[in-house]
Amino acid sequence: MASSKPTVSTFANQDALPRLPIPPLDKTLAKYRTTLLPILTPAELARTDAAIKQFVESGQAAELQQRLITHDQGEPNSWLERWWYDRAYLEWRVPLMINSNWWLNLKDDHLPEVQAALDRKGTGEYTPVQVRRAAGLVSNLLNYKELLDTGNIPAETTKAGPLCMDQVRHMFGVTRIAEPGRDRIQRAFPCPAQHMVVIARDQCYEVPLYDAHGRRLALAVLEKLFNDVIADVAATPVTQNQAPIPVLTAEHRDTWATARAHLLSLSPENRASMKVIEDALFTVSLDDKAPGADIDEHHRLIAHGNDGHNRWYDKALNLIVTSSGRAGCNGEHSPQDALTPAVMFQHVIQNEPARNPAGAVANATGLAVRKLTWKVDAKIDQYIKDAEVNNRKLIADSDIGICIFHGYGSSFMKSAGFSPDAYMQMAIQLAMYRQSGKTVPTYETASTRMFKHGRTETCRSLSSASKAWVEAMGRNAQKDAPVACPKQRLAMLKAAAKSHITYIGEASRGLGVDRHLMGLRFCMKPGESCALFEDPAYARSCEWLLSTSGLGAESYKVLYGTGFGCVYPNGYGINYFAGPNVIHFGIESKRSCTDTSTDVFRYELLAALREMKALVEAAQGVPTPRTNKL
């Protein structure tokens, strides 16, 4: 867990951070082989051993390692950074909606006004509580931006040392620009823009955030500007609305790139409107509907809106406020990982209700919203129709839900001698085994922010120890006879957790498997082959049927849940975090896959968490009643 030292300014440690290391090749290969043990049969492992031996003895391993070292010497910050941007994100052509973007479901239980408004609201309704919440969230975002721009966000540190703060530069005014084959990122720090773009019923408005002298606006002024947007939307007949261009940002990246280029070619007016959106500090989506108190439905609304409408998925920050005042944020993933905005929203939410900033302008004279306009043709109309169809298909296949467990939290885990992250990972392993009858390759995000411009490494959470433990627990807790007594099974759980802690610690120090092997693979020249990467075990071990990521220990205070899409259509995308007495999971899977179900997995998670606590207590001699109640 990162801590903050107020005496250290935001970027004070940047120049002293070490570069991401290139691990010793023999260590990586040995660790890689170890991760394969719970996946492969003896015959498959023998084939992999032969591939590793050929890779080393042929001299290819040493050659690729040297190429990687040479590549590192030519990179300004990290041997991985440029490759990661391009290969992991900008060259990935699938729609951003659900597949790539992260989403945050923001808490509101500290706001009585919002809690009182949590009834289902039909399409077409905007409310005063929605406007007040939106204005307050925007004002608090600007407070954070000012602290950031002046270096007054404390630099984060851990027991191991300072962390890289580069990612906080990539939130405000950051946009992913769709281009054929490979997108690009538009950004500047500090971002000079002084406006946001508000989207209501797919109509886009340029809305000032400062007056002509660069002074902040009072909350009442922001509310007036939001109300001006709503009034214009309400007064405009549907037949006179601008084309719903935002829906195109949810399309396949090459399709959106082609449509965007055509749109810009039609008129200078279109180029001007696009520039306003892409330059904006952020977008705010005002939804004229609300799902009521259903937290799952709200989570889905933050993830994909109404058929992909009323969002600008290319923005690093797209704030969303429903007509009940409930809110969330959807963000483009390439410039920063979800932990960065999650930390920002701790500041934003914990300072609600918002207060006027010092010296705020209370007079709205001379301030006006401006509706952005588009000139479209039959070709753009068809792109929009196609996008709506494609978006509906993608959304219909996405099974999104939140699992909130109130039985206990990190306090119990720690009291039982477990790292909360390792404990939650083992719960995920057990739930998957119970649901599917097998253990599968598991990706957990390991942060490498102790290095300059560090992002992530893979923690391969499935281990021989975790496989042994879940098998000892049995496929069916009610029917299978335990293969070991509680003390033995608890010892196995602790061994699995210890293995996990060791791996994620090494991965965070840049000593994982996956980024290094990826770097070696990218150093291969066209036409070259490699036995290691052609071995089926390599692809199989990277088939992340469980793609997981945890957030910080303070997240429970400000978030109901978070989410991202599964990596493989027959797997799960799972984000999680815990408070002292609560555990949150966000889960996404595909309805088209008969092997997965978000509801079933959620049930198995709850059962696993209860059973793990019962195991701890049984091993300690604490009587625990057997129950099926969840």
PDB file of N, CA and C in Angstrom, residues 459-529:
ATOM      1  N   CYS A 459       1.424 -10.812 -12.581  1.00  0.00           N
ATOM      2  CA  CYS A 459       1.591 -11.795 -11.510  1.00  0.00           C
ATOM      3  C   CYS A 459       0.802 -13.029 -11.922  1.00  0.00           C
ATOM      4  N   ARG A 460       1.487 -14.123 -12.156  1.00  0.00           N
ATOM      5  CA  ARG A 460       0.818 -15.381 -12.516  1.00  0.00           C
ATOM      6  C   ARG A 460       0.303 -16.021 -11.228  1.00  0.00           C
ATOM      7  N   SER A 461      -0.961 -15.737 -10.933  1.00  0.00           N
ATOM      8  CA  SER A 461      -1.511 -16.094  -9.617  1.00  0.00           C
ATOM      9  C   SER A 461      -1.760 -17.584  -9.439  1.00  0.00           C
ATOM     10  N   LEU A 462      -1.983 -18.313 -10.530  1.00  0.00           N
ATOM     11  CA  LEU A 462      -2.114 -19.760 -10.414  1.00  0.00           C
ATOM     12  C   LEU A 462      -0.743 -20.366 -10.147  1.00  0.00           C
ATOM     13  N   SER A 463      -0.648 -21.140  -9.098  1.00  0.00           N
ATOM     14  CA  SER A 463       0.609 -21.796  -8.735  1.00  0.00           C
ATOM     15  C   SER A 463       0.327 -23.246  -8.386  1.00  0.00           C
ATOM     16  N   SER A 464       1.377 -24.015  -8.277  1.00  0.00           N
ATOM     17  CA  SER A 464       1.205 -25.403  -7.830  1.00  0.00           C
ATOM     18  C   SER A 464       0.574 -25.447  -6.449  1.00  0.00           C
ATOM     19  N   ALA A 465       0.958 -24.476  -5.606  1.00  0.00           N
ATOM     20  CA  ALA A 465       0.418 -24.449  -4.241  1.00  0.00           C
ATOM     21  C   ALA A 465      -1.063 -24.088  -4.238  1.00  0.00           C
ATOM     22  N   SER A 466      -1.474 -23.131  -5.065  1.00  0.00           N
ATOM     23  CA  SER A 466      -2.892 -22.761  -5.092  1.00  0.00           C
ATOM     24  C   SER A 466      -3.732 -23.878  -5.696  1.00  0.00           C
ATOM     25  N   LYS A 467      -3.192 -24.556  -6.705  1.00  0.00           N
ATOM     26  CA  LYS A 467      -3.918 -25.684  -7.292  1.00  0.00           C
ATOM     27  C   LYS A 467      -4.101 -26.793  -6.263  1.00  0.00           C
ATOM     28  N   ALA A 468      -3.050 -27.087  -5.510  1.00  0.00           N
ATOM     29  CA  ALA A 468      -3.149 -28.142  -4.493  1.00  0.00           C
ATOM     30  C   ALA A 468      -4.193 -27.791  -3.441  1.00  0.00           C
ATOM     31  N   TRP A 469      -4.237 -26.513  -3.064  1.00  0.00           N
ATOM     32  CA  TRP A 469      -5.191 -26.104  -2.036  1.00  0.00           C
ATOM     33  C   TRP A 469      -6.634 -26.214  -2.509  1.00  0.00           C
ATOM     34  N   VAL A 470      -6.950 -25.675  -3.717  1.00  0.00           N
ATOM     35  CA  VAL A 470      -8.340 -25.726  -4.167  1.00  0.00           C
ATOM     36  C   VAL A 470      -8.785 -27.176  -4.380  1.00  0.00           C
ATOM     37  N   GLU A 471      -7.889 -28.020  -4.836  1.00  0.00           N
ATOM     38  CA  GLU A 471      -8.251 -29.432  -5.011  1.00  0.00           C
ATOM     39  C   GLU A 471      -8.504 -30.096  -3.657  1.00  0.00           C
ATOM     40  N   ALA A 472      -7.754 -29.667  -2.655  1.00  0.00           N
ATOM     41  CA  ALA A 472      -7.979 -30.204  -1.309  1.00  0.00           C
ATOM     42  C   ALA A 472      -9.311 -29.735  -0.737  1.00  0.00           C
ATOM     43  N   MET A 473      -9.738 -28.544  -1.146  1.00  0.00           N
ATOM     44  CA  MET A 473     -11.023 -28.029  -0.683  1.00  0.00           C
ATOM     45  C   MET A 473     -12.197 -28.761  -1.330  1.00  0.00           C
ATOM     46  N   GLY A 474     -11.983 -29.349  -2.496  1.00  0.00           N
ATOM     47  CA  GLY A 474     -13.030 -30.124  -3.154  1.00  0.00           C
ATOM     48  C   GLY A 474     -13.867 -29.301  -4.107  1.00  0.00           C
ATOM     49  N   ARG A 475     -14.393 -29.987  -5.117  1.00  0.00           N
ATOM     50  CA  ARG A 475     -15.224 -29.321  -6.124  1.00  0.00           C
ATOM     51  C   ARG A 475     -16.563 -28.892  -5.548  1.00  0.00           C
ATOM     52  N   ASN A 476     -17.108 -29.675  -4.658  1.00  0.00           N
ATOM     53  CA  ASN A 476     -18.405 -29.389  -4.071  1.00  0.00           C
ATOM     54  C   ASN A 476     -18.284 -29.444  -2.555  1.00  0.00           C
ATOM     55  N   ALA A 477     -18.411 -28.280  -1.937  1.00  0.00           N
ATOM     56  CA  ALA A 477     -18.188 -28.205  -0.489  1.00  0.00           C
ATOM     57  C   ALA A 477     -19.200 -29.016   0.297  1.00  0.00           C
ATOM     58  N   GLN A 478     -20.398 -29.198  -0.271  1.00  0.00           N
ATOM     59  CA  GLN A 478     -21.448 -29.905   0.459  1.00  0.00           C
ATOM     60  C   GLN A 478     -21.370 -31.418   0.285  1.00  0.00           C
ATOM     61  N   LYS A 479     -20.752 -31.891  -0.797  1.00  0.00           N
ATOM     62  CA  LYS A 479     -20.769 -33.315  -1.117  1.00  0.00           C
ATOM     63  C   LYS A 479     -19.398 -33.979  -1.002  1.00  0.00           C
ATOM     64  N   ASP A 480     -18.339 -33.274  -1.394  1.00  0.00           N
ATOM     65  CA  ASP A 480     -17.019 -33.888  -1.423  1.00  0.00           C
ATOM     66  C   ASP A 480     -16.451 -34.023  -0.011  1.00  0.00           C
ATOM     67  N   ALA A 481     -15.951 -35.156   0.304  1.00  0.00           N
ATOM     68  CA  ALA A 481     -15.277 -35.347   1.590  1.00  0.00           C
ATOM     69  C   ALA A 481     -13.918 -34.659   1.538  1.00  0.00           C
ATOM     70  N   PRO A 482     -13.577 -33.855   2.539  1.00  0.00           N
ATOM     71  CA  PRO A 482     -12.271 -33.190   2.546  1.00  0.00           C
ATOM     72  C   PRO A 482     -11.132 -34.201   2.459  1.00  0.00           C
ATOM     73  N   VAL A 483     -10.104 -33.876   1.707  1.00  0.00           N
ATOM     74  CA  VAL A 483      -8.966 -34.779   1.565  1.00  0.00           C
ATOM     75  C   VAL A 483      -7.921 -34.525   2.641  1.00  0.00           C
ATOM     76  N   ALA A 484      -8.165 -33.516   3.470  1.00  0.00           N
ATOM     77  CA  ALA A 484      -7.225 -33.209   4.554  1.00  0.00           C
ATOM     78  C   ALA A 484      -8.004 -32.552   5.679  1.00  0.00           C
ATOM     79  N   CYS A 485      -7.469 -32.601   6.889  1.00  0.00           N
ATOM     80  CA  CYS A 485      -8.124 -31.978   8.027  1.00  0.00           C
ATOM     81  C   CYS A 485      -8.010 -30.452   7.910  1.00  0.00           C
ATOM     82  N   PRO A 486      -8.813 -29.709   8.689  1.00  0.00           N
ATOM     83  CA  PRO A 486      -8.770 -28.248   8.581  1.00  0.00           C
ATOM     84  C   PRO A 486      -7.376 -27.654   8.755  1.00  0.00           C
ATOM     85  N   LYS A 487      -6.610 -28.168   9.711  1.00  0.00           N
ATOM     86  CA  LYS A 487      -5.268 -27.610   9.925  1.00  0.00           C
ATOM     87  C   LYS A 487      -4.382 -27.822   8.704  1.00  0.00           C
ATOM     88  N   GLN A 488      -4.516 -28.984   8.066  1.00  0.00           N
ATOM     89  CA  GLN A 488      -3.713 -29.246   6.868  1.00  0.00           C
ATOM     90  C   GLN A 488      -4.147 -28.355   5.707  1.00  0.00           C
ATOM     91  N   ARG A 489      -5.472 -28.191   5.549  1.00  0.00           N
ATOM     92  CA  ARG A 489      -5.955 -27.345   4.456  1.00  0.00           C
ATOM     93  C   ARG A 489      -5.611 -25.876   4.695  1.00  0.00           C
ATOM     94  N   LEU A 490      -5.624 -25.449   5.957  1.00  0.00           N
ATOM     95  CA  LEU A 490      -5.216 -24.086   6.267  1.00  0.00           C
ATOM     96  C   LEU A 490      -3.729 -23.902   5.969  1.00  0.00           C
ATOM     97  N   ALA A 491      -2.924 -24.894   6.304  1.00  0.00           N
ATOM     98  CA  ALA A 491      -1.492 -24.819   5.992  1.00  0.00           C
ATOM     99  C   ALA A 491      -1.274 -24.733   4.484  1.00  0.00           C
ATOM    100  N   MET A 492      -2.080 -25.460   3.722  1.00  0.00           N
ATOM    101  CA  MET A 492      -1.970 -25.403   2.269  1.00  0.00           C
ATOM    102  C   MET A 492      -2.391 -24.027   1.746  1.00  0.00           C
ATOM    103  N   LEU A 493      -3.434 -23.441   2.330  1.00  0.00           N
ATOM    104  CA  LEU A 493      -3.857 -22.092   1.941  1.00  0.00           C
ATOM    105  C   LEU A 493      -2.763 -21.082   2.231  1.00  0.00           C
ATOM    106  N   LYS A 494      -2.133 -21.234   3.388  1.00  0.00           N
ATOM    107  CA  LYS A 494      -1.059 -20.294   3.723  1.00  0.00           C
ATOM    108  C   LYS A 494       0.136 -20.470   2.792  1.00  0.00           C
ATOM    109  N   ALA A 495       0.417 -21.703   2.389  1.00  0.00           N
ATOM    110  CA  ALA A 495       1.503 -21.938   1.431  1.00  0.00           C
ATOM    111  C   ALA A 495       1.174 -21.303   0.083  1.00  0.00           C
ATOM    112  N   ALA A 496      -0.100 -21.413  -0.340  1.00  0.00           N
ATOM    113  CA  ALA A 496      -0.512 -20.803  -1.602  1.00  0.00           C
ATOM    114  C   ALA A 496      -0.406 -19.283  -1.526  1.00  0.00           C
ATOM    115  N   ALA A 497      -0.829 -18.710  -0.387  1.00  0.00           N
ATOM    116  CA  ALA A 497      -0.752 -17.264  -0.217  1.00  0.00           C
ATOM    117  C   ALA A 497       0.701 -16.795  -0.186  1.00  0.00           C
ATOM    118  N   LYS A 498       1.562 -17.567   0.465  1.00  0.00           N
ATOM    119  CA  LYS A 498       2.976 -17.214   0.512  1.00  0.00           C
ATOM    120  C   LYS A 498       3.592 -17.245  -0.874  1.00  0.00           C
ATOM    121  N   SER A 499       3.250 -18.254  -1.678  1.00  0.00           N
ATOM    122  CA  SER A 499       3.747 -18.339  -3.052  1.00  0.00           C
ATOM    123  C   SER A 499       3.301 -17.128  -3.853  1.00  0.00           C
ATOM    124  N   HIS A 500       2.059 -16.725  -3.630  1.00  0.00           N
ATOM    125  CA  HIS A 500       1.527 -15.558  -4.338  1.00  0.00           C
ATOM    126  C   HIS A 500       2.283 -14.287  -3.951  1.00  0.00           C
ATOM    127  N   ILE A 501       2.493 -14.106  -2.666  1.00  0.00           N
ATOM    128  CA  ILE A 501       3.190 -12.901  -2.191  1.00  0.00           C
ATOM    129  C   ILE A 501       4.601 -12.843  -2.767  1.00  0.00           C
ATOM    130  N   THR A 502       5.266 -13.980  -2.811  1.00  0.00           N
ATOM    131  CA  THR A 502       6.622 -14.021  -3.368  1.00  0.00           C
ATOM    132  C   THR A 502       6.626 -13.612  -4.828  1.00  0.00           C
ATOM    133  N   TYR A 503       5.675 -14.167  -5.595  1.00  0.00           N
ATOM    134  CA  TYR A 503       5.651 -13.887  -7.030  1.00  0.00           C
ATOM    135  C   TYR A 503       5.308 -12.426  -7.300  1.00  0.00           C
ATOM    136  N   ILE A 504       4.274 -11.897  -6.639  1.00  0.00           N
ATOM    137  CA  ILE A 504       3.866 -10.528  -6.944  1.00  0.00           C
ATOM    138  C   ILE A 504       4.930  -9.533  -6.473  1.00  0.00           C
ATOM    139  N   GLY A 505       5.644  -9.878  -5.395  1.00  0.00           N
ATOM    140  CA  GLY A 505       6.738  -9.009  -4.964  1.00  0.00           C
ATOM    141  C   GLY A 505       7.851  -8.953  -5.986  1.00  0.00           C
ATOM    142  N   GLU A 506       8.223 -10.108  -6.534  1.00  0.00           N
ATOM    143  CA  GLU A 506       9.264 -10.142  -7.565  1.00  0.00           C
ATOM    144  C   GLU A 506       8.796  -9.454  -8.834  1.00  0.00           C
ATOM    145  N   ALA A 507       7.526  -9.663  -9.199  1.00  0.00           N
ATOM    146  CA  ALA A 507       6.991  -9.013 -10.398  1.00  0.00           C
ATOM    147  C   ALA A 507       7.022  -7.492 -10.256  1.00  0.00           C
ATOM    148  N   SER A 508       6.687  -7.001  -9.076  1.00  0.00           N
ATOM    149  CA  SER A 508       6.703  -5.557  -8.843  1.00  0.00           C
ATOM    150  C   SER A 508       8.112  -4.987  -8.894  1.00  0.00           C
ATOM    151  N   ARG A 509       9.098  -5.830  -8.683  1.00  0.00           N
ATOM    152  CA  ARG A 509      10.496  -5.389  -8.797  1.00  0.00           C
ATOM    153  C   ARG A 509      11.025  -5.598 -10.215  1.00  0.00           C
ATOM    154  N   GLY A 510      10.122  -5.844 -11.164  1.00  0.00           N
ATOM    155  CA  GLY A 510      10.528  -5.995 -12.561  1.00  0.00           C
ATOM    156  C   GLY A 510      11.073  -7.361 -12.885  1.00  0.00           C
ATOM    157  N   LEU A 511      10.839  -8.337 -12.016  1.00  0.00           N
ATOM    158  CA  LEU A 511      11.421  -9.669 -12.186  1.00  0.00           C
ATOM    159  C   LEU A 511      10.364 -10.727 -12.465  1.00  0.00           C
ATOM    160  N   GLY A 512       9.333 -10.335 -13.194  1.00  0.00           N
ATOM    161  CA  GLY A 512       8.324 -11.292 -13.608  1.00  0.00           C
ATOM    162  C   GLY A 512       8.756 -12.027 -14.862  1.00  0.00           C
ATOM    163  N   VAL A 513       7.808 -12.720 -15.449  1.00  0.00           N
ATOM    164  CA  VAL A 513       8.064 -13.538 -16.631  1.00  0.00           C
ATOM    165  C   VAL A 513       7.584 -12.865 -17.914  1.00  0.00           C
ATOM    166  N   ASP A 514       6.366 -12.342 -17.873  1.00  0.00           N
ATOM    167  CA  ASP A 514       5.659 -12.021 -19.116  1.00  0.00           C
ATOM    168  C   ASP A 514       6.214 -10.828 -19.868  1.00  0.00           C
ATOM    169  N   ARG A 515       6.556  -9.743 -19.179  1.00  0.00           N
ATOM    170  CA  ARG A 515       7.078  -8.578 -19.906  1.00  0.00           C
ATOM    171  C   ARG A 515       8.448  -8.896 -20.511  1.00  0.00           C
ATOM    172  N   HIS A 516       9.274  -9.647 -19.787  1.00  0.00           N
ATOM    173  CA  HIS A 516      10.593  -9.995 -20.302  1.00  0.00           C
ATOM    174  C   HIS A 516      10.477 -10.863 -21.553  1.00  0.00           C
ATOM    175  N   LEU A 517       9.648 -11.908 -21.482  1.00  0.00           N
ATOM    176  CA  LEU A 517       9.479 -12.769 -22.652  1.00  0.00           C
ATOM    177  C   LEU A 517       8.867 -12.002 -23.817  1.00  0.00           C
ATOM    178  N   MET A 518       7.940 -11.098 -23.520  1.00  0.00           N
ATOM    179  CA  MET A 518       7.369 -10.266 -24.569  1.00  0.00           C
ATOM    180  C   MET A 518       8.439  -9.416 -25.235  1.00  0.00           C
ATOM    181  N   GLY A 519       9.318  -8.832 -24.430  1.00  0.00           N
ATOM    182  CA  GLY A 519      10.406  -8.029 -24.981  1.00  0.00           C
ATOM    183  C   GLY A 519      11.321  -8.841 -25.880  1.00  0.00           C
ATOM    184  N   LEU A 520      11.651 -10.046 -25.459  1.00  0.00           N
ATOM    185  CA  LEU A 520      12.482 -10.923 -26.293  1.00  0.00           C
ATOM    186  C   LEU A 520      11.770 -11.243 -27.604  1.00  0.00           C
ATOM    187  N   ARG A 521      10.480 -11.486 -27.526  1.00  0.00           N
ATOM    188  CA  ARG A 521       9.701 -11.813 -28.731  1.00  0.00           C
ATOM    189  C   ARG A 521       9.664 -10.620 -29.688  1.00  0.00           C
ATOM    190  N   PHE A 522       9.554  -9.415 -29.142  1.00  0.00           N
ATOM    191  CA  PHE A 522       9.513  -8.226 -29.994  1.00  0.00           C
ATOM    192  C   PHE A 522      10.873  -7.924 -30.616  1.00  0.00           C
ATOM    193  N   CYS A 523      11.933  -8.519 -30.058  1.00  0.00           N
ATOM    194  CA  CYS A 523      13.270  -8.310 -30.624  1.00  0.00           C
ATOM    195  C   CYS A 523      13.560  -9.254 -31.793  1.00  0.00           C
ATOM    196  N   MET A 524      12.676 -10.185 -32.043  1.00  0.00           N
ATOM    197  CA  MET A 524      12.877 -11.091 -33.172  1.00  0.00           C
ATOM    198  C   MET A 524      12.689 -10.346 -34.492  1.00  0.00           C
ATOM    199  N   LYS A 525      13.474 -10.696 -35.472  1.00  0.00           N
ATOM    200  CA  LYS A 525      13.396 -10.062 -36.780  1.00  0.00           C
ATOM    201  C   LYS A 525      12.404 -10.810 -37.665  1.00  0.00           C
ATOM    202  N   PRO A 526      11.847 -10.131 -38.662  1.00  0.00           N
ATOM    203  CA  PRO A 526      10.912 -10.812 -39.570  1.00  0.00           C
ATOM    204  C   PRO A 526      11.536 -12.068 -40.168  1.00  0.00           C
ATOM    205  N   GLY A 527      10.785 -13.151 -40.145  1.00  0.00           N
ATOM    206  CA  GLY A 527      11.273 -14.412 -40.704  1.00  0.00           C
ATOM    207  C   GLY A 527      11.936 -15.317 -39.704  1.00  0.00           C
ATOM    208  N   GLU A 528      12.302 -14.783 -38.539  1.00  0.00           N
ATOM    209  CA  GLU A 528      12.915 -15.623 -37.507  1.00  0.00           C
ATOM    210  C   GLU A 528      11.849 -16.445 -36.798  1.00  0.00           C
ATOM    211  N   SER A 529      12.220 -17.632 -36.369  1.00  0.00           N
ATOM    212  CA  SER A 529      11.336 -18.481 -35.587  1.00  0.00           C
ATOM    213  C   SER A 529      11.998 -18.779 -34.252  1.00  0.00           C
TER     214      SER A 529
END
